[in-house]
Amino acid sequence: MKAVTWRGVNEVGVEDVPEPKILNDHDIILEVGLSVTCGSDLHLLGGYIPAMRAGDVLGHEFMGTVAEVGRNVTKHKVGDRVVVVSFTSCGQCWYCKQELWSLCDNGNPNPGITEALWGQGIGGCYGYSHALGGYAGSHARYMRVPYADQGAFPIPDGVSDERALFASDAAPTGWTGAHQAEVKPGDVVAVWGAGGVGQMAARKAMLMGAERVVVIDRFDNRLAQVRTHIGAETLDYEEVDVPAELREMSGGRGPDVCIEAVGMEAHGNGPQYLYDQVKQQLRLQSDRPTALREAIYACRKGGTVFALGVFGGLVDKFPMGAVMNKALTLRGAQQHGHRYIPEILDLMARDEVRTEHLATHVMSLDDGPRGYRMFKNKEDGCVRAVFRPGA
């Protein structure tokens, strides 16, 4: 079958790969309906995430129809339309029972790599390197979904494929950030990054009662989406002094909660950004934390900073003094989507969460390299490139 694959640093291809088979009684085989690019894929393309191999199938945000079920699957049957969370989690270990699903002890069959990188292993993720399990990704006609009773969720009637698609990763990742940052009614919340995850973090903060939600980016079309479809305020960091503007919008204090939804390849202005970029290109640091630094400096004293964008390793010039002396709470997480997807799908069915606008470009798998190029370079206003494997 045809699939979009990683061929090397900054190289995406389309090639034939074997069709998946059920390997475990708790697996399903999914006929993929839609699969979408994600900003974290760009870290794979840039070579910043270890343990990619030529021919690995990309993609971790997807929905589709159940084509085959393992004999111990109890919640799904052939023909069901489902959305699948991007992380594989067993549902039985201590972390899953604490609803810390992306930290599952059993979802990643290759835990040694992340144990060496981060001190402990975390769960597995589709199409996201052999460090996170080596699972084939979703940019293909069919894929294997392990732990299907935990990770696949029925899509309500009336919720379109295009809307349900983003309940796989963008929406639950945004939900994770706002919920775990403990946004409270009346808070001022700032979100760095107006991609899918940043927009969904802003939406969740609004639903949690935040008084003002401000999203920071530099692309006019993404900022326009925030204003039109999310209803939050926006700042263009190339046009204004972001920390000063945020203080003005929060009674002189700074935001109560700052959510960084950009990650290890953040863009910025000034000499510090150039310094970070050079060090990253020379592999003297793995991640450039431009947006995270600004969030820490901008946050009010005693506030919370949440790192929601993907980071993989080490950063330089991290303002630990600001974290400690301002009494900040600093948290981060991959998404615990199993916890949030049922709520998200219900809100989608009630038209309180809309995501179709994120799918700015829909194309076939044959256009995979073009889709990733458009997405990476923001060509033609591309916010997300969506692949339709059956086309």
Coordinates of C-alpha atoms in Angstrom, one line a residue:
M1 CA 0.0 0.0 0.0
K2 CA 1.0 3.6 -0.5
A3 CA 2.4 5.7 2.4
V4 CA 4.1 9.0 3.1
T5 CA 7.5 8.3 4.6
W6 CA 10.6 9.9 6.2
R7 CA 13.5 9.4 3.9
G8 CA 16.1 11.5 5.6
V9 CA 16.6 15.0 7.1
N10 CA 14.2 17.3 5.3
E11 CA 13.2 14.6 2.8
V12 CA 9.7 13.2 2.6
G13 CA 8.7 10.5 0.0
V14 CA 5.8 8.3 -1.1
E15 CA 6.5 4.6 -1.3
D16 CA 4.8 1.2 -1.1
V17 CA 4.9 -0.4 2.4
P18 CA 3.4 -3.7 3.6
E19 CA -0.2 -3.7 4.8
P20 CA -0.5 -4.0 8.6
K21 CA -1.7 -7.1 10.3
I22 CA -3.2 -7.7 13.8
L23 CA -0.4 -8.7 16.1
N24 CA -2.2 -8.6 19.4
D25 CA -5.7 -9.6 20.4
H26 CA -6.4 -6.0 21.5
D27 CA -5.5 -4.5 18.1
I28 CA -7.7 -3.1 15.4
I29 CA -6.8 -2.4 11.8
L30 CA -8.0 1.0 10.8
E31 CA -8.9 2.2 7.3
V32 CA -7.6 5.8 7.5
G33 CA -10.1 8.4 6.4
L34 CA -8.1 11.5 7.0
S35 CA -4.6 12.1 8.4
V36 CA -3.0 15.5 9.0
T37 CA 0.4 17.0 9.3
C38 CA 1.4 18.4 12.8
G39 CA 4.0 21.0 13.8
S40 CA 5.9 18.3 15.8
D41 CA 6.4 16.4 12.5
L42 CA 8.7 19.2 11.5
H43 CA 11.1 18.3 14.3
L44 CA 11.4 14.8 12.7
L45 CA 12.1 16.3 9.3
G46 CA 14.7 18.6 10.7
G47 CA 16.6 15.7 12.4
Y48 CA 16.0 16.9 15.9
I49 CA 14.3 13.8 17.1
P50 CA 16.5 10.7 17.4
A51 CA 15.9 7.2 16.1
M52 CA 14.2 7.9 12.8
R53 CA 14.8 5.3 10.0
A54 CA 14.4 5.7 6.2
G55 CA 11.1 4.4 5.2
D56 CA 9.3 5.1 8.5
V57 CA 5.7 6.0 7.9
L58 CA 4.8 9.5 9.1
G59 CA 1.6 10.8 10.8
H60 CA 0.0 10.6 14.2
E61 CA -3.2 12.7 14.0
F62 CA -6.0 10.7 12.2
M63 CA -9.5 9.2 12.0
G64 CA -11.0 6.4 10.0
T65 CA -13.2 3.3 9.9
V66 CA -12.5 0.0 11.7
A67 CA -11.6 -2.6 9.1
E68 CA -10.6 -5.5 11.3
V69 CA -10.7 -6.3 15.1
G70 CA -8.7 -8.5 17.4
R71 CA -10.6 -11.1 19.2
N72 CA -10.3 -9.4 22.6
V73 CA -11.5 -6.0 21.4
T74 CA -14.9 -5.3 23.0
K75 CA -15.7 -1.6 22.3
H76 CA -15.4 -1.6 18.5
K77 CA -16.7 -3.5 15.5
V78 CA -16.0 -3.5 11.8
G79 CA -17.5 -0.4 10.1
D80 CA -17.3 1.9 13.2
R81 CA -16.1 5.5 12.5
V82 CA -13.5 6.4 15.1
V83 CA -10.9 8.9 16.0
V84 CA -7.7 7.6 17.5
V85 CA -5.5 9.4 20.1
S86 CA -1.9 9.8 19.0
F87 CA -0.4 8.1 22.0
T88 CA -0.6 4.4 22.7
S89 CA -1.5 3.5 26.3
C90 CA -2.4 0.3 27.9
G91 CA -5.0 1.5 30.3
Q92 CA -3.8 -0.9 33.1
C93 CA -0.5 0.5 34.4
W94 CA -0.2 2.9 37.4
Y95 CA 0.2 6.0 35.1
C96 CA -2.9 5.2 33.0
K97 CA -4.9 4.7 36.1
Q98 CA -3.8 8.1 37.3
E99 CA -5.0 9.4 33.9
L100 CA -1.4 10.3 32.9
W101 CA -1.9 8.4 29.7
S102 CA 1.1 9.6 27.7
L103 CA 3.3 8.3 30.5
C104 CA 2.1 4.7 30.1
D105 CA 4.6 2.1 31.2
N106 CA 3.6 -0.3 28.4
G107 CA 2.8 1.7 25.4
N108 CA 6.4 2.1 24.2
P109 CA 8.1 -1.2 23.2
N110 CA 11.5 0.7 23.0
P111 CA 11.7 2.4 26.3
G112 CA 15.5 2.3 26.6
I113 CA 16.0 5.4 24.3
T114 CA 13.8 7.7 26.3
E115 CA 15.1 6.3 29.5
A116 CA 18.6 7.4 28.4
L117 CA 17.3 10.8 27.2
W118 CA 15.0 11.7 30.0
G119 CA 15.6 9.4 32.9
Q120 CA 12.4 7.4 32.4
G121 CA 10.5 6.0 29.5
I122 CA 7.2 7.4 28.4
G123 CA 4.4 6.0 26.2
G124 CA 4.5 5.4 22.5
C125 CA 3.3 7.7 19.7
Y126 CA 2.4 6.7 16.1
G127 CA 4.8 7.7 13.4
Y128 CA 7.1 9.5 15.8
S129 CA 10.5 7.6 15.7
H130 CA 11.7 4.4 17.2
A131 CA 12.3 6.3 20.5
L132 CA 8.6 6.5 20.9
G133 CA 7.8 2.9 19.9
G134 CA 8.6 2.6 16.2
Y135 CA 4.9 2.4 15.3
A136 CA 3.9 3.0 11.7
G137 CA 2.2 6.3 11.2
S138 CA -1.2 7.3 9.8
H139 CA -0.2 8.7 6.4
A140 CA -1.3 5.4 4.8
R141 CA -4.5 3.6 3.7
Y142 CA -4.4 1.2 6.6
M143 CA -2.7 1.2 10.0
R144 CA -2.6 -1.0 13.1
V145 CA -4.0 0.5 16.3
P146 CA -2.9 -1.3 19.5
Y147 CA -4.8 -1.0 22.8
A148 CA -7.8 -0.1 20.7
D149 CA -10.4 -0.2 23.5
Q150 CA -8.4 2.5 25.2
G151 CA -7.3 4.7 22.3
A152 CA -10.0 4.7 19.7
F153 CA -13.2 6.7 20.3
P154 CA -16.5 6.5 18.4
I155 CA -17.3 9.7 16.5
P156 CA -20.8 11.0 17.1
D157 CA -23.3 11.2 14.3
G158 CA -23.3 14.7 12.8
V159 CA -19.6 15.4 13.5
S160 CA -17.8 15.6 10.2
D161 CA -14.6 13.7 9.5
E162 CA -12.8 17.1 9.1
R163 CA -13.9 18.2 12.6
A164 CA -13.3 14.9 14.3
L165 CA -9.8 14.6 12.8
F166 CA -8.5 17.2 15.2
A167 CA -9.9 15.4 18.3
S168 CA -6.9 13.0 17.7
D169 CA -4.1 15.3 18.7
A170 CA -4.5 19.1 18.3
A171 CA -7.5 19.5 20.5
P172 CA -6.6 17.1 23.3
T173 CA -3.1 18.5 23.4
G174 CA -4.5 22.0 23.8
W175 CA -6.9 20.7 26.5
T176 CA -4.0 19.1 28.3
G177 CA -2.1 22.4 28.5
A178 CA -5.0 24.5 29.7
H179 CA -6.4 22.0 32.2
Q180 CA -3.0 21.0 33.7
A181 CA -2.0 24.7 33.9
E182 CA -5.2 25.0 36.1
V183 CA -6.7 27.9 34.3
K184 CA -9.3 29.6 36.7
P185 CA -12.3 31.8 36.0
G186 CA -11.1 35.4 35.7
D187 CA -7.5 34.5 34.6
V188 CA -5.6 36.2 31.9
V189 CA -4.1 33.5 29.7
A190 CA -1.4 34.0 27.1
V191 CA -0.7 31.3 24.5
W192 CA 2.4 31.4 22.3
G193 CA 1.7 29.8 18.9
A194 CA -1.4 30.1 16.7
G195 CA -1.2 26.7 15.1
G196 CA -3.8 24.0 15.8
V197 CA -2.5 23.2 19.3
G198 CA -2.3 26.9 20.4
Q199 CA -5.8 27.6 19.1
M200 CA -7.2 24.6 20.9
A201 CA -5.4 25.6 24.2
A202 CA -7.0 29.1 23.8
R203 CA -10.4 27.6 23.3
K204 CA -10.1 25.3 26.3
A205 CA -8.9 28.3 28.5
M206 CA -12.0 30.2 27.4
L207 CA -14.3 27.3 28.2
M208 CA -12.6 27.2 31.7
G209 CA -13.7 30.8 32.3
A210 CA -10.6 32.8 31.6
E211 CA -11.4 36.5 31.4
R212 CA -8.9 37.3 28.6
V213 CA -7.1 34.9 26.3
V214 CA -4.4 36.3 24.1
V215 CA -2.6 34.3 21.3
I216 CA 0.8 35.3 20.1
D217 CA 2.1 34.6 16.6
R218 CA 3.5 36.3 13.5
F219 CA 1.4 34.9 10.6
D220 CA -1.6 37.0 9.7
N221 CA -3.8 34.1 8.5
R222 CA -3.3 32.1 11.7
L223 CA -4.0 35.2 13.9
A224 CA -7.1 35.8 11.8
Q225 CA -8.3 32.3 12.5
V226 CA -7.8 32.8 16.2
R227 CA -10.0 36.0 16.1
T228 CA -12.6 34.5 13.8
H229 CA -13.0 30.9 14.9
I230 CA -11.7 30.9 18.5
G231 CA -12.8 34.3 19.6
A232 CA -9.5 35.1 21.5
E233 CA -7.4 38.3 21.2
T234 CA -4.1 38.3 19.3
L235 CA -0.7 39.9 19.3
D236 CA 1.9 39.9 16.4
Y237 CA 5.2 39.6 18.0
E238 CA 6.9 41.2 15.1
E239 CA 4.9 44.3 15.6
V240 CA 4.7 44.8 19.3
D241 CA 6.7 44.3 22.5
V242 CA 4.9 41.2 23.7
P243 CA 5.7 41.3 27.5
A244 CA 4.8 45.0 27.7
E245 CA 1.5 44.5 25.8
L246 CA 0.6 41.5 28.1
R247 CA 1.3 43.6 31.2
E248 CA -0.9 46.3 29.8
M249 CA -3.7 43.7 29.3
S250 CA -3.4 42.3 32.8
G251 CA -3.4 45.2 35.2
G252 CA 0.4 45.6 35.0
R253 CA 1.0 42.1 36.4
G254 CA 1.5 39.8 33.4
P255 CA -0.7 36.8 32.5
D256 CA -1.7 34.4 35.3
V257 CA -1.1 31.5 32.9
C258 CA 1.4 31.3 30.0
I259 CA 1.1 28.3 27.6
E260 CA 4.0 27.8 25.2
A261 CA 2.6 25.9 22.2
V262 CA 5.6 26.2 19.8
G263 CA 8.4 23.9 20.9
M264 CA 12.0 23.3 20.0
E265 CA 12.2 25.3 16.8
A266 CA 10.7 28.5 18.0
H267 CA 11.2 31.6 15.9
G268 CA 12.0 35.0 17.4
N269 CA 13.5 38.4 16.9
G270 CA 16.9 39.9 17.8
P271 CA 20.4 38.5 18.5
Q272 CA 19.3 35.9 21.0
Y273 CA 17.2 34.1 18.4
L274 CA 20.2 34.1 16.0
Y275 CA 22.4 32.7 18.8
D276 CA 20.0 29.9 19.5
Q277 CA 19.6 29.1 15.8
V278 CA 23.3 28.8 15.2
K279 CA 23.8 26.6 18.3
Q280 CA 20.9 24.3 17.2
Q281 CA 22.2 24.0 13.6
L282 CA 25.7 23.1 15.0
R283 CA 24.0 20.6 17.4
L284 CA 25.5 22.4 20.4
Q285 CA 21.9 22.5 21.7
S286 CA 19.0 20.3 20.6
D287 CA 16.2 22.8 21.2
R288 CA 15.8 26.5 20.9
P289 CA 13.5 27.8 23.6
T290 CA 12.8 31.3 22.3
A291 CA 9.0 31.3 23.0
L292 CA 9.4 29.5 26.3
R293 CA 11.9 32.0 27.6
E294 CA 9.6 34.9 26.7
A295 CA 6.7 33.1 28.5
I296 CA 8.7 32.8 31.7
Y297 CA 9.7 36.5 31.6
A298 CA 6.2 37.6 30.8
C299 CA 4.3 35.5 33.3
R300 CA 3.2 37.3 36.5
K301 CA 4.9 36.6 39.8
G302 CA 3.4 33.4 41.3
G303 CA 1.9 32.4 37.9
T304 CA 2.1 29.2 35.9
V305 CA 4.1 28.5 32.7
F306 CA 3.1 25.4 30.7
A307 CA 5.5 23.9 28.1
L308 CA 3.1 22.3 25.6
G309 CA 5.2 22.5 22.4
V310 CA 7.5 19.5 21.9
F311 CA 11.0 19.6 23.4
G312 CA 13.4 16.8 22.9
G313 CA 16.6 17.4 24.8
L314 CA 18.7 20.3 26.1
V315 CA 18.4 24.1 25.9
D316 CA 20.9 26.8 26.6
K317 CA 20.4 30.1 28.6
F318 CA 17.3 28.8 30.4
P319 CA 16.1 31.5 32.8
M320 CA 15.9 29.3 35.9
G321 CA 16.5 32.4 38.1
A322 CA 13.3 33.9 36.9
V323 CA 11.4 30.6 37.6
M324 CA 12.7 30.4 41.1
N325 CA 12.7 34.1 42.2
K326 CA 9.3 34.8 40.6
A327 CA 7.8 31.7 42.3
L328 CA 6.6 30.3 39.1
T329 CA 5.0 26.9 38.6
L330 CA 6.6 25.3 35.5
R331 CA 5.0 22.3 34.0
G332 CA 4.9 20.4 30.7
A333 CA 3.3 17.3 29.2
Q334 CA 2.6 15.4 26.1
Q335 CA -1.1 15.0 25.6
H336 CA -3.3 12.8 27.9
G337 CA -5.9 12.6 25.2
H338 CA -7.7 9.5 26.5
R339 CA -8.8 11.8 29.3
Y340 CA -10.2 14.6 27.2
I341 CA -11.3 13.2 23.8
P342 CA -14.8 12.1 25.0
E343 CA -15.5 15.7 26.3
I344 CA -14.1 17.2 23.1
L345 CA -16.2 15.0 20.8
D346 CA -19.3 15.9 22.9
L347 CA -18.5 19.7 22.5
M348 CA -17.9 19.1 18.8
A349 CA -21.3 17.5 18.5
R350 CA -22.8 20.6 20.2
D351 CA -21.0 22.9 17.9
E352 CA -19.0 24.4 20.8
V353 CA -15.6 23.3 19.4
R354 CA -15.0 23.8 15.7
T355 CA -11.8 22.7 14.0
E356 CA -12.5 22.4 10.2
H357 CA -10.8 25.7 9.6
L358 CA -7.5 24.2 10.5
A359 CA -7.6 21.9 7.4
T360 CA -6.6 24.6 4.9
H361 CA -5.3 22.2 2.3
V362 CA -6.6 18.7 1.6
M363 CA -4.8 16.4 -0.8
S364 CA -4.0 12.8 -1.7
L365 CA -1.1 10.7 -0.3
D366 CA 0.7 11.2 -3.7
D367 CA 1.0 14.9 -2.7
G368 CA 2.7 14.1 0.6
P369 CA 6.0 15.8 -0.2
R370 CA 4.2 18.9 -1.5
G371 CA 2.0 19.0 1.6
Y372 CA 4.9 18.9 4.0
R373 CA 6.7 21.5 2.0
M374 CA 3.7 23.8 2.0
F375 CA 3.1 23.2 5.7
K376 CA 6.7 23.8 6.7
N377 CA 7.1 27.0 4.6
K378 CA 3.6 28.2 5.3
E379 CA 3.0 28.4 1.5
D380 CA -0.4 29.6 0.4
G381 CA -1.5 30.2 4.0
C382 CA -1.2 26.5 4.9
V383 CA -2.1 25.9 8.5
R384 CA -2.4 22.2 8.2
A385 CA -2.1 19.8 5.2
V386 CA -4.6 17.0 5.4
F387 CA -4.2 13.7 3.5
R388 CA -7.1 11.6 2.2
P389 CA -5.6 8.1 1.7
G390 CA -8.6 6.9 -0.3
A391 CA -8.4 9.6 -2.9

